[in-house]
Each structure stands twice: as structure tokens, then as C-alpha cells.
Coordinates of N, CA and C in Angstrom, one line a residue:
X15 N 112.2 38.0 115.0 CA 111.3 38.9 115.7 C 111.9 39.6 116.8
X16 N 112.7 38.8 117.6 CA 113.4 39.4 118.7 C 114.4 40.5 118.3
X17 N 115.1 40.3 117.2 CA 116.0 41.3 116.7 C 115.3 42.6 116.3
X18 N 114.1 42.4 115.7 CA 113.4 43.6 115.3 C 112.9 44.4 116.5
X19 N 112.5 43.7 117.5 CA 112.1 44.3 118.8 C 113.2 45.1 119.4
X20 N 114.4 44.4 119.5 CA 115.6 45.1 120.1 C 116.0 46.3 119.3
X21 N 115.9 46.2 118.0 CA 116.3 47.3 117.1 C 115.3 48.5 117.3
X22 N 114.0 48.2 117.5 CA 113.0 49.2 117.7 C 113.2 49.9 119.0
X23 N 113.5 49.1 120.1 CA 113.7 49.7 121.4 C 114.9 50.6 121.4
X24 N 116.0 50.2 120.7 CA 117.2 51.0 120.6 C 116.9 52.3 119.8
X25 N 116.1 52.2 118.8 CA 115.8 53.4 118.0 C 115.0 54.4 118.9
X26 N 114.0 53.9 119.6 CA 113.2 54.7 120.5 C 114.1 55.4 121.6
X27 N 115.0 54.6 122.1 CA 115.9 55.2 123.2 C 116.8 56.2 122.6
X28 N 117.3 56.0 121.4 CA 118.1 57.0 120.7 C 117.3 58.3 120.4
X29 N 116.1 58.2 120.0 CA 115.3 59.3 119.7 C 115.0 60.1 121.0
X30 N 114.7 59.4 122.0 CA 114.4 60.0 123.3 C 115.6 60.8 123.9
X31 N 116.7 60.2 123.7 CA 117.9 60.9 124.2 C 118.3 62.1 123.4
X32 N 118.2 62.0 122.1 CA 118.6 63.1 121.3 C 117.7 64.3 121.3
X33 N 116.4 64.1 121.5 CA 115.4 65.1 121.5 C 115.5 66.1 122.7
X34 N 116.0 65.5 123.8 CA 116.1 66.3 125.0 C 117.3 67.1 125.1
X35 N 118.3 66.9 124.3 CA 119.6 67.6 124.3 C 119.5 69.0 123.8
X36 N 120.0 69.9 124.5 CA 120.0 71.3 124.1 C 121.5 71.7 123.8
X37 N 121.7 72.2 122.7 CA 123.1 72.6 122.3 C 123.4 73.9 123.1
X38 N 124.6 73.9 123.6 CA 125.1 75.0 124.4 C 126.2 75.7 123.5
X39 N 126.2 77.0 123.5 CA 127.2 77.8 122.8 C 128.6 77.5 123.4
X40 N 129.6 77.5 122.6 CA 131.0 77.3 123.1 C 131.7 78.6 122.9
X41 N 132.6 78.9 123.8 CA 133.5 80.0 123.7 C 134.9 79.4 123.7
X42 N 135.6 79.5 122.6 CA 136.9 79.0 122.4 C 137.1 77.6 123.0
X43 N 136.2 76.7 122.7 CA 136.3 75.3 123.1 C 135.7 75.0 124.5
X44 N 135.3 76.1 125.2 CA 134.7 75.9 126.6 C 133.2 76.0 126.5
X45 N 132.5 75.1 127.0 CA 131.0 75.2 127.0 C 130.6 76.3 127.9
X46 N 129.7 77.1 127.4 CA 129.1 78.2 128.2 C 128.1 77.7 129.1
X47 N 127.8 76.4 129.1 CA 126.9 75.8 130.1 C 127.5 75.4 131.4
X48 N 128.8 75.6 131.5 CA 129.5 75.4 132.7 C 129.1 76.3 133.8
X49 N 129.2 75.9 135.1 CA 128.9 76.9 136.2 C 129.9 78.0 136.1
X50 N 129.5 79.2 136.6 CA 130.4 80.4 136.4 C 131.8 80.2 137.0
X51 N 131.9 79.7 138.2 CA 133.2 79.5 138.8 C 134.0 78.5 138.0
X52 N 133.5 77.5 137.5 CA 134.2 76.5 136.7 C 134.7 77.2 135.4
X53 N 133.9 78.0 134.8 CA 134.3 78.7 133.6 C 135.5 79.6 133.9
X54 N 135.4 80.4 135.0 CA 136.5 81.3 135.4 C 137.8 80.5 135.6
X55 N 137.6 79.3 136.3 CA 138.8 78.5 136.6 C 139.4 78.0 135.3
X56 N 138.6 77.6 134.4 CA 139.1 77.1 133.1 C 139.8 78.2 132.3
X57 N 139.3 79.4 132.4 CA 140.1 80.5 131.8 C 141.4 80.8 132.5
X58 N 141.4 80.7 133.8 CA 142.6 80.9 134.6 C 143.6 79.8 134.3
X59 N 143.2 78.6 134.0 CA 144.1 77.6 133.6 C 144.7 77.9 132.2
X60 N 144.1 78.7 131.4 CA 144.6 79.1 130.1 C 145.4 80.4 130.2
X61 N 145.7 80.9 131.4 CA 146.6 82.0 131.6 C 145.9 83.3 131.9
X62 N 144.6 83.3 132.1 CA 143.9 84.6 132.4 C 143.8 84.8 133.9
X63 N 143.8 86.0 134.3 CA 143.6 86.3 135.7 C 142.5 87.4 135.9
X64 N 141.9 87.4 137.0 CA 140.8 88.3 137.3 C 141.4 89.7 137.6
X65 N 140.9 90.7 136.9 CA 141.3 92.1 137.1 C 140.3 92.6 138.1
X66 N 140.6 92.6 139.4 CA 139.7 93.0 140.4 C 139.3 94.5 140.4
X67 N 140.2 95.3 139.8 CA 139.9 96.7 139.7 C 138.8 97.0 138.7
X68 N 138.6 96.2 137.7 CA 137.5 96.4 136.7 C 136.3 95.5 136.9
X69 N 136.4 94.5 137.8 CA 135.3 93.6 138.1 C 134.3 94.2 139.1
X70 N 133.1 93.8 139.1 CA 132.1 94.2 140.1 C 132.5 93.7 141.5
X71 N 132.1 94.4 142.5 CA 132.4 93.9 143.9 C 131.6 92.6 144.2
X72 N 130.4 92.4 143.6 CA 129.6 91.2 143.8 C 129.9 90.1 142.7
X73 N 130.8 90.4 141.9 CA 131.2 89.5 140.8 C 130.1 89.1 139.9
X74 N 129.2 90.0 139.6 CA 128.2 89.7 138.5 C 128.8 89.9 137.2
X75 N 129.8 90.8 137.1 CA 130.6 91.0 135.9 C 132.1 90.9 136.3
X76 N 132.8 90.0 135.7 CA 134.2 89.7 136.0 C 135.0 90.0 134.7
X77 N 136.1 90.7 134.9 CA 137.0 91.0 133.8 C 138.3 90.2 134.0
X78 N 138.6 89.5 133.0 CA 139.8 88.6 133.0 C 140.8 89.0 132.0
X79 N 142.1 89.1 132.3 CA 143.1 89.6 131.4 C 144.2 88.5 131.3
X80 N 144.9 88.6 130.2 CA 146.0 87.7 129.9 C 147.0 88.6 129.1
X81 N 148.2 88.8 129.6 CA 149.1 89.7 128.9 C 149.6 89.2 127.6
X82 N 149.4 87.9 127.3 CA 149.9 87.3 126.1 C 148.9 87.5 124.9
X83 N 147.6 88.0 125.2 CA 146.7 88.1 124.1 C 146.3 89.6 123.9
X84 N 145.7 89.9 122.8 CA 145.3 91.3 122.5 C 144.0 91.7 123.0
X85 N 143.4 90.9 123.8 CA 142.0 91.3 124.3 C 141.9 90.9 125.8
X86 N 140.9 91.5 126.4 CA 140.5 91.1 127.7 C 139.1 90.5 127.7
X87 N 138.7 89.7 128.6 CA 137.4 89.0 128.6 C 136.5 89.5 129.7
X88 N 135.3 89.9 129.3 CA 134.3 90.3 130.3 C 133.3 89.2 130.4
X89 N 133.1 88.6 131.6 CA 132.1 87.6 131.9 C 130.9 88.1 132.7
X90 N 129.7 87.8 132.2 CA 128.5 88.2 133.0 C 127.8 87.0 133.4
X91 N 127.3 87.0 134.7 CA 126.6 85.9 135.3 C 125.3 86.3 135.9
X92 N 124.4 85.3 136.0 CA 123.2 85.5 136.7 C 122.9 84.2 137.5
X93 N 122.8 84.3 138.8 CA 122.6 83.1 139.6 C 123.6 82.0 139.4
X94 N 124.8 82.3 139.3 CA 125.9 81.4 139.1 C 125.9 80.7 137.8
X95 N 125.2 81.3 136.8 CA 125.1 80.8 135.5 C 125.7 81.8 134.5
X96 N 126.6 81.4 133.7 CA 127.2 82.3 132.7 C 126.2 82.7 131.7
X97 N 126.1 84.0 131.5 CA 125.1 84.5 130.5 C 125.7 85.0 129.2
X98 N 126.9 85.7 129.4 CA 127.5 86.3 128.2 C 129.1 86.4 128.5
X99 N 129.8 86.3 127.3 CA 131.2 86.5 127.3 C 131.5 87.5 126.2
X100 N 132.3 88.5 126.6 CA 132.7 89.5 125.6 C 134.2 89.7 125.6
X101 N 134.7 89.6 124.4 CA 136.1 89.9 124.2 C 136.2 91.4 123.7
X102 N 137.1 92.2 124.4 CA 137.3 93.5 124.0 C 138.8 93.6 123.6
X103 N 138.9 93.9 122.3 CA 140.3 94.0 121.7 C 140.9 95.3 121.8
X104 N 142.2 95.4 122.0 CA 142.9 96.6 122.2 C 143.7 96.8 120.9
X105 N 143.3 97.7 120.1 CA 143.9 97.9 118.8 C 144.4 99.4 118.7
X106 N 145.4 99.6 117.9 CA 146.0 101.0 117.8 C 145.5 101.9 116.7
X107 N 145.1 101.3 115.6 CA 144.7 102.2 114.5 C 143.3 101.7 113.9
X108 N 142.6 102.6 113.3 CA 141.4 102.2 112.6 C 141.5 101.2 111.6
X109 N 142.6 101.3 110.8 CA 142.9 100.3 109.7 C 143.1 98.9 110.3
X110 N 143.8 98.8 111.4 CA 144.0 97.4 112.0 C 142.7 96.8 112.5
X111 N 141.8 97.7 113.1 CA 140.5 97.1 113.5 C 139.6 96.7 112.4
X112 N 139.6 97.5 111.3 CA 138.8 97.1 110.1 C 139.3 95.7 109.6
X113 N 140.6 95.6 109.4 CA 141.1 94.3 108.9 C 140.8 93.2 109.8
X114 N 141.0 93.4 111.1 CA 140.8 92.3 112.1 C 139.3 92.0 112.2
X115 N 138.4 93.0 112.1 CA 137.0 92.7 112.2 C 136.6 91.8 111.0
X116 N 137.2 92.1 109.8 CA 136.9 91.3 108.7 C 137.4 89.8 108.8
X117 N 138.6 89.7 109.4 CA 139.1 88.4 109.7 C 138.3 87.5 110.6
X118 N 137.8 88.2 111.7 CA 137.0 87.5 112.7 C 135.6 87.1 112.0
X119 N 135.0 88.1 111.3 CA 133.8 87.8 110.6 C 133.9 86.6 109.7
X120 N 134.9 86.6 108.8 CA 135.1 85.6 107.9 C 135.3 84.2 108.5
X121 N 136.0 84.2 109.6 CA 136.3 82.9 110.3 C 135.0 82.4 111.0
X122 N 134.2 83.3 111.6 CA 132.9 82.9 112.1 C 132.0 82.4 111.0
X123 N 132.0 83.1 109.9 CA 131.1 82.6 108.8 C 131.5 81.2 108.3
X124 N 132.8 81.0 108.3 CA 133.3 79.6 107.9 C 133.0 78.6 109.0
X125 N 133.2 78.9 110.2 CA 133.0 78.0 111.3 C 131.5 77.6 111.5
X126 N 130.7 78.6 111.4 CA 129.2 78.4 111.7 C 128.5 78.0 110.4
X127 N 129.1 78.3 109.2 CA 128.4 77.9 108.0 C 127.2 78.7 107.7
X128 N 127.2 80.0 108.1 CA 126.1 80.8 107.9 C 126.5 82.3 107.7
X129 N 125.6 83.0 107.0 CA 125.9 84.5 106.8 C 125.4 85.2 108.0
X130 N 126.0 86.3 108.3 CA 125.6 87.1 109.5 C 124.5 88.1 109.1
X131 N 123.7 88.5 110.1 CA 122.8 89.6 109.9 C 123.7 90.9 110.1
X132 N 123.6 91.8 109.2 CA 124.4 93.0 109.2 C 123.6 94.3 109.5
X133 N 123.2 94.6 110.7 CA 122.4 95.8 110.9 C 123.1 97.1 110.6
X134 N 124.4 97.1 110.8 CA 125.3 98.2 110.4 C 126.4 97.8 109.6
X135 N 126.7 98.5 108.5 CA 127.8 98.1 107.6 C 128.4 99.3 107.0
X136 N 129.0 100.1 107.8 CA 129.7 101.3 107.3 C 131.2 101.1 107.4
X137 N 132.0 102.1 107.0 CA 133.5 101.9 107.1 C 133.9 101.9 108.6
X138 N 133.3 102.8 109.4 CA 133.8 103.0 110.8 C 132.9 102.4 111.8
X139 N 131.7 101.9 111.4 CA 130.8 101.2 112.4 C 130.2 100.0 111.7
X140 N 130.6 98.8 112.2 CA 130.1 97.6 111.6 C 129.6 96.7 112.7
X141 N 128.5 96.0 112.4 CA 128.0 95.0 113.3 C 127.6 93.7 112.5
X142 N 128.1 92.6 112.9 CA 127.8 91.3 112.3 C 127.2 90.4 113.4
X143 N 125.9 90.0 113.2 CA 125.3 89.1 114.2 C 125.1 87.7 113.6
X144 N 125.7 86.7 114.3 CA 125.6 85.4 113.9 C 124.7 84.6 114.9
X145 N 123.8 83.7 114.3 CA 123.0 82.8 115.2 C 123.7 81.5 115.1
X146 N 124.2 81.0 116.3 CA 124.8 79.7 116.4 C 123.9 78.8 117.2
X147 N 124.3 77.5 117.3 CA 123.5 76.6 118.1 C 123.7 77.0 119.5
X148 N 122.6 77.3 120.2 CA 122.7 77.6 121.6 C 122.9 79.1 121.9
X149 N 123.1 79.9 121.0 CA 123.3 81.3 121.3 C 123.6 82.2 120.1
X150 N 124.1 83.4 120.4 CA 124.3 84.4 119.4 C 125.8 84.9 119.5
X151 N 126.4 85.3 118.4 CA 127.7 85.9 118.4 C 127.6 87.2 117.7
X152 N 128.0 88.3 118.3 CA 128.0 89.6 117.7 C 129.4 90.2 117.6
X153 N 129.8 90.6 116.4 CA 131.1 91.2 116.2 C 130.8 92.7 115.9
X154 N 131.4 93.6 116.8 CA 131.1 95.0 116.6 C 132.4 95.8 116.5
X155 N 132.4 96.7 115.5 CA 133.5 97.5 115.2 C 133.0 99.0 115.4
X156 N 133.8 99.8 116.2 CA 133.4 101.2 116.3 C 134.8 102.0 116.2
X157 N 135.0 102.6 115.1 CA 136.2 103.4 114.9 C 135.8 104.9 115.1
X158 N 136.0 105.3 116.3 CA 135.8 106.8 116.6 C 137.2 107.3 117.0
X159 N 137.2 108.0 118.1 CA 138.5 108.6 118.5 C 139.5 107.5 118.9
X160 N 139.0 106.4 119.6 CA 139.8 105.3 119.9 C 139.1 104.0 119.3
X161 N 139.8 103.3 118.5 CA 139.2 102.2 117.8 C 138.8 101.1 118.8
X162 N 137.7 100.5 118.7 CA 137.2 99.4 119.5 C 136.7 98.2 118.7
X163 N 137.0 97.0 119.1 CA 136.5 95.8 118.5 C 136.1 94.9 119.5
X164 N 134.8 94.4 119.5 CA 134.2 93.5 120.5 C 133.6 92.3 119.9
X165 N 133.7 91.2 120.5 CA 133.0 90.0 120.1 C 132.2 89.5 121.3
X166 N 130.9 89.5 121.2 CA 130.0 89.1 122.3 C 129.4 87.7 122.0
X167 N 129.5 86.8 123.0 CA 128.9 85.5 122.9 C 127.8 85.5 123.9
X168 N 126.5 85.3 123.5 CA 125.4 85.3 124.4 C 124.6 84.0 124.2
X169 N 124.1 83.5 125.4 CA 123.3 82.3 125.3 C 121.9 82.6 125.0
X170 N 121.2 81.7 124.3 CA 119.8 81.9 124.0 C 118.9 81.9 125.2

């Protein structure tokens, strides 16, 4: 009888702990639930530096760059809480952005195990919206005069 009681209490404790947990979206292995300064420091440890010329003076939007990667990161905060992270890729041709957009989309589809919502699906303008645990990931391609490719991570 004592073993049954202990097992029941353990089961109730497990249920109580797991129901209150909220999944937080991750950006390249970093939890987006971190305080804004900690998140910036974590990116700095990965080789990124704040581009003060492109960041807001009150640091509501911070741009971080790393010369070793093909993108720069834009971080948005509200009350010291990270709200969104956007990667802006610097590509040279429309063909390279189309191919890279497809690679990113396929990888997210594989990682998240779900199909994206595709509100736009043309050759030069594509949007893939994924719903992940804790947030949304949007991959946007715009091939106009200058090709652009963005990946936006937003918390729910």
C-alpha cells in the first residue's frame, strides 16, 4: 500500500511540473527566453558584435554582425525581453537566394516535422511560415532589384 501511495504522489508531482512548463522557441541553440542582455552576450561569445551604426540609440533594436557568416542578426526587445530575432542574408544573385531559401525551408520542415503555411509562393517572392513550439519562424524571399532573404523567429 505504501508503494502505491508513493507512486501516486510521484505521478501527481510529475503531472504538476510538466503542465506548467511553457516551451520557448530556440534560435540556433539559444533559448529566446533568456534576458535580452544575456542573449546578446551569448551571440557575442559566438563571434558577433553590435553594429552601433545600425542599432537604435535606446537599443530596442540591435543589429549584430559577424564577418564569418553570410547574414547579420537583428534583435528586437521589449522591457528587456527578447521578442524577435531576424537573420538578413546578403546574397549576390536571384538564383542563389532561391536555392538557399529552398534549403532553409527544407531544413526547417525536417527539424520541426511540419509543413509550412505558404501565403506567397512565386518564383521571386516566397514566404514560408512555420509554427514551432513557443513561436513562429518565417522564411521570406524577395527577389527584386537586390535579392533579399530573411528568417524571422518570433515568440508567441
